[in-house]
Tab-separated table of C-alpha atoms in Angstrom:
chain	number	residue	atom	x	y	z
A	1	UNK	CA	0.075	-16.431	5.523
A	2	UNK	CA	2.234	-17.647	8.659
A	3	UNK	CA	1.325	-18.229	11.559
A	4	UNK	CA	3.360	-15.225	12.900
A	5	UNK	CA	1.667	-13.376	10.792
A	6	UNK	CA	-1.565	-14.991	12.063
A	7	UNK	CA	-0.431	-13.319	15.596
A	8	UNK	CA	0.679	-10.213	14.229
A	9	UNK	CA	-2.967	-9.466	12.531
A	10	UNK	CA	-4.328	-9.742	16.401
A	11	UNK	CA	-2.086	-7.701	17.849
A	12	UNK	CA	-3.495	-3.979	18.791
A	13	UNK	CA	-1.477	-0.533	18.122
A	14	UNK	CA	-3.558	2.894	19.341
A	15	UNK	CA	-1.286	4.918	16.616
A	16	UNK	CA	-1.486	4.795	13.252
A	17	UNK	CA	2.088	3.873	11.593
A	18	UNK	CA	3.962	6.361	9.276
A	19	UNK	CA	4.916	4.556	5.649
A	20	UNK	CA	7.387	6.422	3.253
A	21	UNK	CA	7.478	5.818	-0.265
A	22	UNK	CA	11.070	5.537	-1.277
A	23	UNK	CA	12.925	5.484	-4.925
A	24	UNK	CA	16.276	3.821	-3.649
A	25	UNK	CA	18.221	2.263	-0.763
A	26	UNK	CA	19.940	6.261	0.288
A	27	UNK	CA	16.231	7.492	0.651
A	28	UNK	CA	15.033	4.171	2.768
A	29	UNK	CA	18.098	5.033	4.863
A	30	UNK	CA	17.164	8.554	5.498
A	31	UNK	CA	13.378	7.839	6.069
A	32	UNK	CA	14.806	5.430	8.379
A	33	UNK	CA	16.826	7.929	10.314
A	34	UNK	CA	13.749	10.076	10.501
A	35	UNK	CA	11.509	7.303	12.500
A	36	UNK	CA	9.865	5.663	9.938
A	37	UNK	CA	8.177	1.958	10.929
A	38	UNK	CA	7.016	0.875	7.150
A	39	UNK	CA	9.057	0.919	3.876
A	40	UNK	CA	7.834	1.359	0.524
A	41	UNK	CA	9.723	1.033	-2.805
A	42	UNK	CA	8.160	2.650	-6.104
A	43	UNK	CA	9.453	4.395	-8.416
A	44	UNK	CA	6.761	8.303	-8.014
A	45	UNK	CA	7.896	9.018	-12.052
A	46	UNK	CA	6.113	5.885	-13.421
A	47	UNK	CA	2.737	6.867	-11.579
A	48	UNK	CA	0.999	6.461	-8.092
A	49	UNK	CA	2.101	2.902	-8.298
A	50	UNK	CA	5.392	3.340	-10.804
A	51	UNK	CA	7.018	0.039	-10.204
A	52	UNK	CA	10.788	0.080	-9.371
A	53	UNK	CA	13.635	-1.696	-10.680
A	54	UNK	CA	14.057	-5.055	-9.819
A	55	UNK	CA	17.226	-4.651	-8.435
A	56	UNK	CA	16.105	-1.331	-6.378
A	57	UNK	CA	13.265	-3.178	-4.938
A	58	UNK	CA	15.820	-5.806	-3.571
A	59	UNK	CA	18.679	-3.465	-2.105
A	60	UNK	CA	15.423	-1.328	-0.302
A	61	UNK	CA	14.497	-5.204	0.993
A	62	UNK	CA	17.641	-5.447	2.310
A	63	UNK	CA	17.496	-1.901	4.286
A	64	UNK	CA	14.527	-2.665	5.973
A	65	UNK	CA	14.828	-6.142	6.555
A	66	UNK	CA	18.417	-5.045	8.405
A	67	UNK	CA	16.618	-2.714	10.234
A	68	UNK	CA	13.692	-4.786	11.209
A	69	UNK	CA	11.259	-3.182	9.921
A	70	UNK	CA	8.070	-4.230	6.863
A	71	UNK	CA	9.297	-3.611	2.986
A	72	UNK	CA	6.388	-2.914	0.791
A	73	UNK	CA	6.419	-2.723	-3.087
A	74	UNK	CA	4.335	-1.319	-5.742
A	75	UNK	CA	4.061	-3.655	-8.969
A	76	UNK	CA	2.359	-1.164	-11.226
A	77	UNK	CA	-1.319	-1.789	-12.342
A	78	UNK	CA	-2.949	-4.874	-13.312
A	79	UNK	CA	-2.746	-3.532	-17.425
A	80	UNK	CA	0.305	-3.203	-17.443
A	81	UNK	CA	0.597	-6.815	-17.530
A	82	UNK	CA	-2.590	-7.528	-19.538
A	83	UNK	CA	-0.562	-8.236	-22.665
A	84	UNK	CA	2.064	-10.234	-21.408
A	85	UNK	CA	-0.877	-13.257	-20.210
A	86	UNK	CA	-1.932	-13.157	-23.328
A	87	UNK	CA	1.478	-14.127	-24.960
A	88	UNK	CA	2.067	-18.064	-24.849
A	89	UNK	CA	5.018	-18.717	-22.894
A	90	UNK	CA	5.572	-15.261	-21.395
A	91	UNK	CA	7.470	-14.590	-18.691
A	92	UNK	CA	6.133	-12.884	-15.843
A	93	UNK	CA	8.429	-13.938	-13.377
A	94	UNK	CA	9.998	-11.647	-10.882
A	95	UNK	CA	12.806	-11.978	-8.560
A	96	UNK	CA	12.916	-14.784	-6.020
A	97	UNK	CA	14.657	-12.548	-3.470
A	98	UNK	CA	10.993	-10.271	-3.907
A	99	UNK	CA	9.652	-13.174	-1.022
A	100	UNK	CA	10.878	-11.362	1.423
A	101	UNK	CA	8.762	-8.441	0.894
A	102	UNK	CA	5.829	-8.071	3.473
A	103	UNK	CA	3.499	-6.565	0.759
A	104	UNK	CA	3.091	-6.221	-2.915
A	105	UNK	CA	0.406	-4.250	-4.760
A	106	UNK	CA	-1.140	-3.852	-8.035
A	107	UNK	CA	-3.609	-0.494	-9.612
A	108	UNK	CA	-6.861	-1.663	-10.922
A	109	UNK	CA	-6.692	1.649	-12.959
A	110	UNK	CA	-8.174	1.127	-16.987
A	111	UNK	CA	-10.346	-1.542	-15.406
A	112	UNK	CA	-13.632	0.127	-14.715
A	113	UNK	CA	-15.397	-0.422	-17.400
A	114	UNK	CA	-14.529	-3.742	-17.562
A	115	UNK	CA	-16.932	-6.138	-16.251
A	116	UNK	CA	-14.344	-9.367	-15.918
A	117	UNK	CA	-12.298	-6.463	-13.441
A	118	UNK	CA	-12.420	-9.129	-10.261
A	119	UNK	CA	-10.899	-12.233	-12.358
A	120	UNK	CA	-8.130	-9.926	-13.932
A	121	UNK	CA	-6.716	-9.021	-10.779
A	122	UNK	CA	-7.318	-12.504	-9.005
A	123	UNK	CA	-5.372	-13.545	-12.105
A	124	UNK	CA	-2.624	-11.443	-12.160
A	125	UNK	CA	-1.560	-11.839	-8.618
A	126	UNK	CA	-2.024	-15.587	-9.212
A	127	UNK	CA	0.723	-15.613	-11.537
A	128	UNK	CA	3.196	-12.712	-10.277
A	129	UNK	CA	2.650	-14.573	-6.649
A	130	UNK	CA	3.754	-17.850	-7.942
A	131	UNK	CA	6.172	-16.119	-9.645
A	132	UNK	CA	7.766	-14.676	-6.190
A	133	UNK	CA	7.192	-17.356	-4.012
A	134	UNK	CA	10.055	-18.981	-2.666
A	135	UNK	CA	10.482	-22.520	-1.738
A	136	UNK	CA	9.078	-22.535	1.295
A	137	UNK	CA	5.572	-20.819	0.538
A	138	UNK	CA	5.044	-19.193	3.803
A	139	UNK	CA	7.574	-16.752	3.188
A	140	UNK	CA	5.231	-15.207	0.432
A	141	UNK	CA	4.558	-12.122	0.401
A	142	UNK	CA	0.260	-10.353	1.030
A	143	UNK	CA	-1.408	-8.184	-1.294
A	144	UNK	CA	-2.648	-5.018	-0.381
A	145	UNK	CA	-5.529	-4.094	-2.225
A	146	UNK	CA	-5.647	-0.652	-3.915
A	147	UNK	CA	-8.591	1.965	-4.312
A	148	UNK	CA	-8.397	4.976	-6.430
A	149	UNK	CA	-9.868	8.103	-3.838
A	150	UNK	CA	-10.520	9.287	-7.619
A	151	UNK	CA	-11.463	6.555	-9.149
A	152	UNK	CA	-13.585	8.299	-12.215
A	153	UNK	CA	-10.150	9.651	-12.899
A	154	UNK	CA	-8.331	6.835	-13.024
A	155	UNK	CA	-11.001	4.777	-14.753
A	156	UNK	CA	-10.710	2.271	-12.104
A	157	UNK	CA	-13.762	0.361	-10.099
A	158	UNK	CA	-15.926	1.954	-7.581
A	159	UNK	CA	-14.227	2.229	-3.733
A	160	UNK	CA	-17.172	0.083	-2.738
A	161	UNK	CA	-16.841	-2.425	-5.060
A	162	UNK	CA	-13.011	-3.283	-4.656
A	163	UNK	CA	-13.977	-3.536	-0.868
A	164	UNK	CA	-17.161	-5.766	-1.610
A	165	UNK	CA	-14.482	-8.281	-3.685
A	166	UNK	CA	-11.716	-7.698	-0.871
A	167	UNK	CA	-14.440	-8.945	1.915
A	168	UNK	CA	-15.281	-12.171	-0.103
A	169	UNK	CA	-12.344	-12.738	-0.529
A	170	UNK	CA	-10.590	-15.481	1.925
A	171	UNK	CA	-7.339	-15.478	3.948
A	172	UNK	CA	-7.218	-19.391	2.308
A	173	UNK	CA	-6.715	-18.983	-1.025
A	174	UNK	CA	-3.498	-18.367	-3.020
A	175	UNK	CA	-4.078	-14.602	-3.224
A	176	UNK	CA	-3.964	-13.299	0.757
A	177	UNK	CA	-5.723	-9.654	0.990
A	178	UNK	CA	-3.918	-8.247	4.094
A	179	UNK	CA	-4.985	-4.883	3.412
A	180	UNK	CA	-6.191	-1.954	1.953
A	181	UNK	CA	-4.673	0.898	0.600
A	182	UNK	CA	-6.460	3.939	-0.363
A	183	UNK	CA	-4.886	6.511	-2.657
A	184	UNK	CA	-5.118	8.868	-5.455
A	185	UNK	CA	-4.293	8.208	-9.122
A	186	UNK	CA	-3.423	11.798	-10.038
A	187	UNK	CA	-0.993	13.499	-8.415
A	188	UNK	CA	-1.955	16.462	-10.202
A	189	UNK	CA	-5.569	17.402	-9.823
A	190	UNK	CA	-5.708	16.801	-5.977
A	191	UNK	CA	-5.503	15.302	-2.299
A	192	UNK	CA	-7.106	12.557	-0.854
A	193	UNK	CA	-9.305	14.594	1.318
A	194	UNK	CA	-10.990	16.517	-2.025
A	195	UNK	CA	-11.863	13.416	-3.803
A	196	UNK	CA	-13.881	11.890	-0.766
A	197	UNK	CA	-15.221	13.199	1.952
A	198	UNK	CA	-13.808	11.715	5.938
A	199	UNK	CA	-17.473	10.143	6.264
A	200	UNK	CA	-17.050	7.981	3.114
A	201	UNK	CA	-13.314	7.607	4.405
A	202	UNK	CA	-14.287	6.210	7.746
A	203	UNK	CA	-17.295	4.074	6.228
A	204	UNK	CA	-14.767	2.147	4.104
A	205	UNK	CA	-12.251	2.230	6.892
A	206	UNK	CA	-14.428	0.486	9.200
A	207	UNK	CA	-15.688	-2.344	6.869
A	208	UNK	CA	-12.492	-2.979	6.232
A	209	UNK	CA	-11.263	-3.308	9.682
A	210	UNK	CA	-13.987	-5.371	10.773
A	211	UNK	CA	-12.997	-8.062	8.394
A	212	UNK	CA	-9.412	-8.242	10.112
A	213	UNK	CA	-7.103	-6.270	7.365
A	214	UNK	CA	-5.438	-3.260	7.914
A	215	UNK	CA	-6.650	0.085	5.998
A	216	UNK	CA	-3.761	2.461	5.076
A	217	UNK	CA	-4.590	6.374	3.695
A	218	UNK	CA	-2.518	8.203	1.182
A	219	UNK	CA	-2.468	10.641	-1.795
A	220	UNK	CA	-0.245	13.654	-1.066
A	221	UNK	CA	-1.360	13.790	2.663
A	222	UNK	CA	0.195	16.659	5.018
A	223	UNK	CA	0.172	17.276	8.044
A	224	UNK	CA	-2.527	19.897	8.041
A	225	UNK	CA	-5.477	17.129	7.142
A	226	UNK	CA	-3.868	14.965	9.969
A	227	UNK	CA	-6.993	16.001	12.372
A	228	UNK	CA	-9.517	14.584	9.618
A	229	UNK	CA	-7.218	11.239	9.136
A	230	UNK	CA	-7.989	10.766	12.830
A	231	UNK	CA	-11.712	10.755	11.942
A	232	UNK	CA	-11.020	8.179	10.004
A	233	UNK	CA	-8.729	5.930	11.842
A	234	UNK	CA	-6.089	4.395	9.375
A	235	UNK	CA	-3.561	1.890	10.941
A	236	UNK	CA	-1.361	3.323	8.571
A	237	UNK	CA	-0.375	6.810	6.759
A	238	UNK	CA	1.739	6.489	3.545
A	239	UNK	CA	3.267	9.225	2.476
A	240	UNK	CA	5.785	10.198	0.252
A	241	UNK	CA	5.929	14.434	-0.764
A	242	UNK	CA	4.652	15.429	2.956
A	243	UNK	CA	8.601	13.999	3.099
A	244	UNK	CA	10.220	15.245	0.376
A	245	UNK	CA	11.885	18.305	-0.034
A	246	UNK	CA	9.751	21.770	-1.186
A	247	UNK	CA	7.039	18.625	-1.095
A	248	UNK	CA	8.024	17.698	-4.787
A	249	UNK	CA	7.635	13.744	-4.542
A	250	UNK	CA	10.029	13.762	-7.119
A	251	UNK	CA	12.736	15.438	-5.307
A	252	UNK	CA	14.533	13.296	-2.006
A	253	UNK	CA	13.354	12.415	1.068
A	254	UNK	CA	13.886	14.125	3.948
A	255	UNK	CA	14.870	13.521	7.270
A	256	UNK	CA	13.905	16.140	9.162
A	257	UNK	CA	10.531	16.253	7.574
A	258	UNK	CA	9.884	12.356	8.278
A	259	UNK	CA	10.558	13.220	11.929
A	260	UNK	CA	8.312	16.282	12.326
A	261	UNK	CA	5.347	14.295	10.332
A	262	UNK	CA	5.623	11.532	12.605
A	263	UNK	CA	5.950	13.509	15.647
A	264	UNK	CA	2.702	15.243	14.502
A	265	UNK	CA	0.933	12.006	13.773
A	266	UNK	CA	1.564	10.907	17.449
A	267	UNK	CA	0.275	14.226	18.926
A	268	UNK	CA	-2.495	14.336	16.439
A	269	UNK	CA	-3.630	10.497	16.849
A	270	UNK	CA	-2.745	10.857	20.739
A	271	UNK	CA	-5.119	13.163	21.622
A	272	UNK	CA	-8.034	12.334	19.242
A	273	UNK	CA	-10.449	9.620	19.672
A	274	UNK	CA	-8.523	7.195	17.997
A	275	UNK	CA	-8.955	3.593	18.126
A	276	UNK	CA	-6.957	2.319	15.328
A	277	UNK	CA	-6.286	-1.270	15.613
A	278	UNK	CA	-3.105	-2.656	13.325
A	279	UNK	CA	-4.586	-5.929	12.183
A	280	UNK	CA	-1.257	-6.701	9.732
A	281	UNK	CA	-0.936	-10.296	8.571
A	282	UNK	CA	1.550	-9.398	6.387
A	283	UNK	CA	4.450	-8.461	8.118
A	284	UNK	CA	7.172	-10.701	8.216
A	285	UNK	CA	10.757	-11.018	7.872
């Protein structure tokens, strides 16, 4: 981590910060247009964390980095690439221009019965990091770490315990935790807000916030459950079909609709009793 990022992670925001999940360079320019201050690249038909093309991933890069704003990307789930360590000589190399990206994040979905779940990940984002990592290393980009609001669903470890590994984790090692990003798996059985309840919501936020990351809320979020997101103080809402037209997160984003939600996230968070600190190593150009 720099040591601009170093600054960045003390700075203070009292609003949370509107993400949109985009599919291509067009959509980053129209959720641009419509005000928001954190791109995401994924690819919604490959999953909650479909990975993108390599060469979509770099043209979104470019968008935001021209607009000065943080470029996020979503690298799939830590199975996916369970095979490929296992093959001598594999290549899991990605591009070099994928540095410039302020996060990158991987699904521990398939994982929770597996008791070795910790030293997977660790691994895998030990070799896709030196993968990316440019030649000067502080250019790298920080992991966000991901928990599954329905977790039993997704097979994937406990909320508690990914937190638990996040908070023993250290900013030192190879493998910086910036964040943490809670979503859901499905996309089909339901919303954040009916997997866990705001209490459980705010209990995680909070531990995570006190260690100095950034929490971020998602999975199909609207602006109706924006007065219970307050509750629980994210420094950042991701969204992608609250954006999207007729709310089909496989259809285009939406100007018009990224403006009203963010308009509605400053009146909601404005008026609440929201102290959401933005504690975000990660961003960087």
């Amino acid at each position: 981590m720099t040591e601009s990022n170093s600054e960045t992670r003390r700075n203070k925001a009292t609003l949370p910060q509107l993400l949109v999940s985009v599919r291509s360079a067009n959509e980053a320019a129209v959720a641009l247009f419509g005000g928001c201050q954190i791109l995401d690249v994924k690819d919604p038909s490959r999953g909650s964390l479909g990975r993108a093309s390599g060469s979509v991933i770099e043209q979104v890069l470019q968008t935001g980095r021209a607009a000065g704003i943080p470029v996020s990307a979503a690298l799939g789930e830590v199975t996916d690439y369970s095979i490929l360590q296992n093959v001598e000589n594999s290549n899991l190399s990605l591009p070099e221009a994928f540095a410039g990206l302020s996060f990158v994040k991987l699904g521990l979905s398939g994982l929770g019965q597996d008791g070795n779940w910790s030293a997977r990940w660790q691994d895998t984002m030990s070799l896709l990091a030196g993968s990316i990592r440019s030649s000067d290393e502080k250019s790298s980009p920080d992991w966000v770490a991901v928990i599954y609001a329905d977790w039993q669903a997704a097979d994937a470890p406990e909320p508690d315990k990914i937190v638990d590994c996040v908070l023993s984790s250290s900013d030192s090692n190879s493998n910086c935790i910036a964040g943490v990003l809670i979503d859901t798996w499905s996309k089909k059985s339901g919303r954040l807000l009916d997997s866990l309840p705001v209490e459980k919501l705010r209990e995680l936020a909070e531990s995570v916030q006190q260690s100095g990351r950034f929490f971020a809320a998602a999975g199909r979020l609207t602006s109706t459950m924006l007065p219970a997101l307050a509750i629980v103080r994210p420094d950042i809402v991701a969204v992608r079909s609250a954006v999207c037209r007729n709310e089909d997160r496989k259809s285009s984003v939406d100007a018009d609709a990224v403006r009203m939600l963010r308009a509605e996230m400053d009146r909601t968070f404005a008026v609440g009793t929201v102290n959401a600190a933005l504690p975000i190593g990660a961003f960087h150009d």
